[in-house]
XYZ file of C-alpha atoms in Angstrom:
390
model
C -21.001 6.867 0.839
C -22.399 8.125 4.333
C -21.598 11.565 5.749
C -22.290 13.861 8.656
C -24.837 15.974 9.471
C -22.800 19.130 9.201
C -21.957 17.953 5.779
C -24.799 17.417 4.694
C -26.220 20.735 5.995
C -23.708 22.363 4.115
C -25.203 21.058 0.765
C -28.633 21.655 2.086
C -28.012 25.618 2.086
C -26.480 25.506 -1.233
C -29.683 24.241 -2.427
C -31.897 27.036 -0.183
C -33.200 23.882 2.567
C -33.741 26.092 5.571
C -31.693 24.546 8.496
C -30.379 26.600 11.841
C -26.634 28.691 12.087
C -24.218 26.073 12.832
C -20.506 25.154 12.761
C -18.769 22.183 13.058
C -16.196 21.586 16.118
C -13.153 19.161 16.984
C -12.399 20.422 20.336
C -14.015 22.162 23.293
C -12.182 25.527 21.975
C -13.515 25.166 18.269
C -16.986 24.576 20.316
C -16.826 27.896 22.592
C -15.668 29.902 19.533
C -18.556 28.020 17.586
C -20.832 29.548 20.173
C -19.720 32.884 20.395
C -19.850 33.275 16.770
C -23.655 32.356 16.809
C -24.186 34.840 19.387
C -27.580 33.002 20.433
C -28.329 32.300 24.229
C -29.439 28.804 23.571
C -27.113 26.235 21.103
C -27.719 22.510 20.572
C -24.187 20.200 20.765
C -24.768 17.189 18.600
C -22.009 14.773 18.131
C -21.213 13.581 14.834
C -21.551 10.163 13.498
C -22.864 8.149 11.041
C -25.647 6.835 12.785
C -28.919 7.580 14.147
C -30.351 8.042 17.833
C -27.777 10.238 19.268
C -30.181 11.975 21.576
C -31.057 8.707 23.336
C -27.485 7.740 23.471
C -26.303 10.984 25.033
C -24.838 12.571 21.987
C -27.145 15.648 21.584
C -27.322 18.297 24.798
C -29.221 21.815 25.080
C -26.766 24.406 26.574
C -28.080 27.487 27.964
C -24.997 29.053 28.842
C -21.245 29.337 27.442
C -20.603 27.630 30.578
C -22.765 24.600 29.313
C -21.383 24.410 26.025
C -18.084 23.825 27.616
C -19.499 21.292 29.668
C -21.685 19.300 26.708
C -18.579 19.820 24.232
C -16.217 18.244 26.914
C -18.568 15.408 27.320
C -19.334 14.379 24.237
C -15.516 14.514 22.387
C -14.095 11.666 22.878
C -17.061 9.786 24.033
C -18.084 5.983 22.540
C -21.764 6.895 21.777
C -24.309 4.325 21.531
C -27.019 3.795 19.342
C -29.363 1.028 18.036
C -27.690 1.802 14.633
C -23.716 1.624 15.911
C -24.276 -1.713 18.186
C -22.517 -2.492 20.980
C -19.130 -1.463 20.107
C -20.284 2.502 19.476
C -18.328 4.936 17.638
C -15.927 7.539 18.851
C -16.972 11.086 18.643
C -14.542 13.127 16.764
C -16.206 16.428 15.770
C -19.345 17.783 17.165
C -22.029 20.376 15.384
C -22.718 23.606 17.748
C -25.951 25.131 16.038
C -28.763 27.882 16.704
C -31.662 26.608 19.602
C -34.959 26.994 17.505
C -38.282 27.115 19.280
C -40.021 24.091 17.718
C -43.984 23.806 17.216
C -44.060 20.913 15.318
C -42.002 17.902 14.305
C -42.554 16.329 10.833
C -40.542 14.001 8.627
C -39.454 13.962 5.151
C -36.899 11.526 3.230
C -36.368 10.203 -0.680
C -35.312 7.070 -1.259
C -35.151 4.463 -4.656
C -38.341 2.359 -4.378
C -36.958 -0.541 -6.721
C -39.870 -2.202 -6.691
C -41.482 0.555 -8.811
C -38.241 1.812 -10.249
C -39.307 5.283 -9.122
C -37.950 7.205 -6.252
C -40.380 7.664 -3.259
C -40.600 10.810 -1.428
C -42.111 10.015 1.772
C -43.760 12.699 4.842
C -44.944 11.780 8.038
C -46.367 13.650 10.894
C -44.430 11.389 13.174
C -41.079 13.841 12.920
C -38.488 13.176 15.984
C -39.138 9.068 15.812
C -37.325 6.313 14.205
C -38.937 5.756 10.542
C -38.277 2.518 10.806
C -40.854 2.299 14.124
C -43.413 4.047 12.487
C -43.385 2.431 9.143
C -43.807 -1.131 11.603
C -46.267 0.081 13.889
C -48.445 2.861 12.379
C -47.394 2.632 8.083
C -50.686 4.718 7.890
C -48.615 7.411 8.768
C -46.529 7.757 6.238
C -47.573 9.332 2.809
C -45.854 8.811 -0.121
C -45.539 9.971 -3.592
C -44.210 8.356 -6.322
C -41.074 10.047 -8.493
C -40.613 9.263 -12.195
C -37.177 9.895 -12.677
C -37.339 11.351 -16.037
C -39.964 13.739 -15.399
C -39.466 14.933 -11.180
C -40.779 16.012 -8.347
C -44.133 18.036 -9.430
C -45.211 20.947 -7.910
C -48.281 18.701 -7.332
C -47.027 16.352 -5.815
C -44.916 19.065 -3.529
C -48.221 20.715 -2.407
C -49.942 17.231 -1.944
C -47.140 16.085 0.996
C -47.021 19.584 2.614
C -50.931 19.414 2.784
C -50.721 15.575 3.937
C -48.736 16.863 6.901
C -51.385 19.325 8.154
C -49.785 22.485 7.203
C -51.176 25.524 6.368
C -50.938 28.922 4.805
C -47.210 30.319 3.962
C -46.132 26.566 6.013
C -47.259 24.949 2.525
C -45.282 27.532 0.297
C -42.375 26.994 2.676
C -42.952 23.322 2.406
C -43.074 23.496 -1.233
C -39.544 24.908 -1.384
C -38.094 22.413 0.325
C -39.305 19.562 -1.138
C -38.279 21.014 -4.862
C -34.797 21.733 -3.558
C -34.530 18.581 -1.774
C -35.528 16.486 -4.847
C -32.796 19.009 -7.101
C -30.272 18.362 -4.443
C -31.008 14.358 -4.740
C -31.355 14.226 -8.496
C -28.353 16.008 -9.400
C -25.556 14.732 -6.581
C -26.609 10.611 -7.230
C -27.763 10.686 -4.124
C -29.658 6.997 -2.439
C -31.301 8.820 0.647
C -31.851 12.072 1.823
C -33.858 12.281 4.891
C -34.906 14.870 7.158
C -36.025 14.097 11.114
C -37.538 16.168 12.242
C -38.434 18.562 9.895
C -40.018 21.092 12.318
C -42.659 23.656 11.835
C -40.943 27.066 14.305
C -43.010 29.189 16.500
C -42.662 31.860 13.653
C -44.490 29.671 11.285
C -41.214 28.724 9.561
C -40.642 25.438 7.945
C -36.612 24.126 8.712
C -34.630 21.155 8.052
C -33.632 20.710 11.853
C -31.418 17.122 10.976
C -29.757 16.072 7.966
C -28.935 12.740 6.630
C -27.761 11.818 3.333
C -26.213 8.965 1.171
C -24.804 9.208 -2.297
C -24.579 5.739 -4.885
C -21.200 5.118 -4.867
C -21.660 3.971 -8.450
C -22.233 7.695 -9.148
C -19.413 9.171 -7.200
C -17.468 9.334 -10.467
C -19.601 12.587 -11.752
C -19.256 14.558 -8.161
C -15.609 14.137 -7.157
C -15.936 17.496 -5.063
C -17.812 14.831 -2.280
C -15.247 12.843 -2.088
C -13.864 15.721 0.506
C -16.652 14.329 2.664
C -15.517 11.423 3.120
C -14.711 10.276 6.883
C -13.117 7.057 6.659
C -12.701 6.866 10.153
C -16.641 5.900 10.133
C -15.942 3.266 7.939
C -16.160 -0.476 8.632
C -11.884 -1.298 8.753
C -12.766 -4.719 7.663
C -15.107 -3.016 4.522
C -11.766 -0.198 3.800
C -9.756 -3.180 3.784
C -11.446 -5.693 1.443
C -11.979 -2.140 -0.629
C -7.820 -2.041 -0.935
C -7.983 -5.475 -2.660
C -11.308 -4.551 -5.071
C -13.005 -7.154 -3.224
C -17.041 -6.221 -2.256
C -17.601 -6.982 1.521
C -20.171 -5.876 3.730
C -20.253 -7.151 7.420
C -23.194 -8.624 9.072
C -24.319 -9.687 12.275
C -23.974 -14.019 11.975
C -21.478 -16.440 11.936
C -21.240 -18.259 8.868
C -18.628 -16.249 6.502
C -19.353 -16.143 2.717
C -17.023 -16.329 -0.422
C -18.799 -15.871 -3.365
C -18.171 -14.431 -7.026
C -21.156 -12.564 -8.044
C -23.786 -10.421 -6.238
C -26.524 -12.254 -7.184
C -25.071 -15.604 -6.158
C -23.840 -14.053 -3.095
C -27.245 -13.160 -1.968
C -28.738 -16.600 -2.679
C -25.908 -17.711 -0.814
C -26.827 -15.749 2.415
C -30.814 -16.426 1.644
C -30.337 -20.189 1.947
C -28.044 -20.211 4.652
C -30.833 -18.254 6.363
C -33.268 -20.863 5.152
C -30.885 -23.096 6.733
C -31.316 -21.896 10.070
C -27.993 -19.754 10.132
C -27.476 -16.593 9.666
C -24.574 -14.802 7.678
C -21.996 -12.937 9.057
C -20.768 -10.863 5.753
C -21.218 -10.713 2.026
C -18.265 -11.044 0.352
C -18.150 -10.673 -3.391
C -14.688 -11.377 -5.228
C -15.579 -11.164 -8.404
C -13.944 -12.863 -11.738
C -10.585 -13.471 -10.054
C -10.365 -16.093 -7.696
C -6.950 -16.214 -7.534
C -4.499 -16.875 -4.505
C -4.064 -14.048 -3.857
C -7.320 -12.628 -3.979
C -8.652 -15.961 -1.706
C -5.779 -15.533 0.681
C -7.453 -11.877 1.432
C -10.373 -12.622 1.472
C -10.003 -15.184 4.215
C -7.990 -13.004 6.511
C -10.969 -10.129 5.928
C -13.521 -12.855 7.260
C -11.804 -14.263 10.042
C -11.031 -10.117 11.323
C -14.625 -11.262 12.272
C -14.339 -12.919 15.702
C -18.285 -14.185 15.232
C -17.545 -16.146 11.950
C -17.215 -19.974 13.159
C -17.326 -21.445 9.706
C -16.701 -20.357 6.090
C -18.591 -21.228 3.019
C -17.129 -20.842 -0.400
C -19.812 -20.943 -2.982
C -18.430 -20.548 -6.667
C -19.868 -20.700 -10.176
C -17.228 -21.332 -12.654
C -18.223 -19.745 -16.239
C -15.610 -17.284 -17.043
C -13.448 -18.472 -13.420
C -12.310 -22.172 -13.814
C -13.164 -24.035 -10.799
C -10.096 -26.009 -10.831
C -8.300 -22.119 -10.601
C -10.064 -21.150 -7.736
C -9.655 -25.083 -5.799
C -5.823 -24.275 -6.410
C -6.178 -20.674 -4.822
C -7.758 -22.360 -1.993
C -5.138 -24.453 -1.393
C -2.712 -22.277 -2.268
C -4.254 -19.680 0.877
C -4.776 -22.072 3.054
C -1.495 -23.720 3.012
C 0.146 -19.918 3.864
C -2.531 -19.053 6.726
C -4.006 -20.182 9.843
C -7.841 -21.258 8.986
C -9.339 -22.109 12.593
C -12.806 -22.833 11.611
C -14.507 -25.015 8.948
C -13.932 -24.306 5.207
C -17.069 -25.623 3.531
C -16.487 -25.449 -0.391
C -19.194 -25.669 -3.467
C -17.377 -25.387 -6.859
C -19.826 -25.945 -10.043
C -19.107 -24.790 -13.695
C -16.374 -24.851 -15.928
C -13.981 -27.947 -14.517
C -16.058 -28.425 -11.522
C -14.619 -32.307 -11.413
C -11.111 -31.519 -11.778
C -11.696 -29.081 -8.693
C -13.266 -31.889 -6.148
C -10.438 -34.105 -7.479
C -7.876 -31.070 -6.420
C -10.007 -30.676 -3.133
C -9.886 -34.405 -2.055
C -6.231 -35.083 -2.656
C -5.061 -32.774 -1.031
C -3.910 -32.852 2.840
C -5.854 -29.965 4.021
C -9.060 -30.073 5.925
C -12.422 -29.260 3.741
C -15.907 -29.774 3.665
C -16.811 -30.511 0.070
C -20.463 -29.769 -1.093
C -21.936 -31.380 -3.411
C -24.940 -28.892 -3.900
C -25.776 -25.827 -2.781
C -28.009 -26.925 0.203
C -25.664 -29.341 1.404
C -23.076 -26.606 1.381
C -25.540 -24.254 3.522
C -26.729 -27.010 5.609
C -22.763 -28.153 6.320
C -21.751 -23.857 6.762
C -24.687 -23.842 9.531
C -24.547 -27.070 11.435
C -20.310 -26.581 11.430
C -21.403 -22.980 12.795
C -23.483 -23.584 15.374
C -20.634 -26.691 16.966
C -17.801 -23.980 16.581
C -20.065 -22.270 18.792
C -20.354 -24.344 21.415
């Protein structure tokens, strides 16, 4: 679960992270009463999304002026914003943040996230604050210094002192430093959070050390233990297609290609999208639903994919152990036969009655594409792809 900057900055301050006099705004009245109650001659309006590079998008103004405010606030509500992270389509601007101008010496980075590959967490600085992680971790990785978490033990005060020094500070900017770090590893331990980034974290002209953005993710899977965050939640940030499939208990994720996947299990479903990659293709969601591949739940799933105007074919990739392939061949049917499929249904069914499911497949009237492995299966998904495209 994603939420917004203003959000998060809220549980920053219960945890002591220094971060700027702010309040959140869903009009241009909330904004100029926002501004007045800072009483500061300079404010920053940032619109509120989940996603990143709102400056360069247009989202985040400097006012001088009340005057200014008005103008930024009236600007940016209601806007479609932009951003390498929203794509083309954008995202509405509903609420905006109107916070405190700080005079900024410096601009630094800071951000936990799980490294699986070392099942620790990583708590990474950078002296590259203000730029997209991503294009520093690609272009200069030297720049980032990390240290390793072991969750059962913590953040050190060690290894707290070791990233303030890596990012050049000095005197009380370490100490400062060293309080944020702690509290932003408490804050991420204790809420289940998967990321909690800060960028920039800026050094003031007073020597200060603040958390001037805030982004932060929490494991769903975890959710359970903090029900007071479910009050973040802004579903109108969320994927419709993702909310939708979420009504059903089906998994689904969109992505950016055109071959739609059907798969029970997360581990097949990402060898699923791996060798339709290998393929040449490239898929356009994963869909995960689970041990019951009923009518129903195929029937749904179908009309979740094709809400995807770039899916041109469908592949259906199931494992029968605990799910009887002959089942799911009738729920495929049994979908298809109350539904309008307009692209190609490509179907791989091994397991438990895997024979008495082609036999199901092949008499009946409907169009499919049986498989008769997996890479024929990815290899028929692409190539019927790529001619739906044309």
């Amino acid at each position: 679960m994603k939420i917004h900057e203003y959000q998060a900055k809220e549980l920053f301050r219960k945890y002591h992270v220094s971060v700027p006099d702010g309040f959140v705004a869903f009009s241009v009245f909330e904004a100029l009463v926002a501004y007045d109650r800072l009483n500061v001659g300079t404010a920053v309006v940032k619109a509120q999304i989940h996603a990143g590079g709102r400056g360069k998008g247009g989202g985040i103004k400097l006012a001088h002026s009340r005057d200014e405010v008005k103008e930024f606030a009236s600007q940016i509500l209601g806007m479609n914003l932009v951003t390498h992270q929203t794509g083309p389509e954008g995202k509405e601007v509903q609420r905006i943040l109107i916070e405190s101008g700080i005079d900024i010496a410096r601009e630094l980075y800071a951000g936990i996230v799980l490294d699986r590959a070392k099942s620790q967490f990583a708590f990474m600085v950078s002296t590259e604050g203000g730029v997209e992680i991503e294009k520093v971790a690609a272009e200069t990785p030297e720049k980032i210094i990390k240290e390793w978490i072991d969750p059962d033990i913590g953040l050190t005060e060690i290894q707290a002192r070791n990233l303030a020094e890596a990012l050049s500070l000095s005197g009380k900017q370490i100490d400062s430093a060293v309080v944020i770090f702690t509290a932003l590893w408490t804050l991420f331990s204790e809420n289940d959070c998967s990321l909690v980034e800060i960028n920039p974290l800026v050094v003031t002209t007073d020597n200060d050390v603040m958390a001037l953005d805030a982004k932060m993710n929490f494991d769903d899977n975890g959710l359970f233990r903090h029900q007071e965050l479910l009050d973040y939640r802004d579903v109108s940030e969320e994927d419709p297609a993702e909310l939708e499939a979420g009504k059903f208990n089906l998994n689904y994720i969109k992505l950016d290609g055109n071959v739609g996947c059907m798969v029970n299990g997360a581990g097949l479903a990402m060898g699923t999208m791996d060798i339709i990659k290998l393929y040449g293709g490239e898929p356009a969601n994963f869909l995960d639903v689970g041990g019951v591949a009923n009518p129903k739940t195929v029937a749904n799933g179908f009309k979740i994919i094709l809400s995807d105007p770039n899916v041109k074919s469908i592949l259906i990739n199931i494992f029968g152990g605990i799910v009887r392939c002959d089942r799911v061949a009738q729920g495929v049917i049994d979908a298809m036969e109350t539904m309008e499929v307009n692209v190609p249904v490509i179907i791989r069914l091994e397991g438990t009655n895997s024979k008495q499911a082609r036999e199901l497949l092949e008499k009946s009237p409907l169009e499919f594409l049986v498989a008769t492995s997996l890479a024929d299966a990815a290899k028929k998904a692409v190539v019927s792809a790529i001619g739906g495209a044309q």
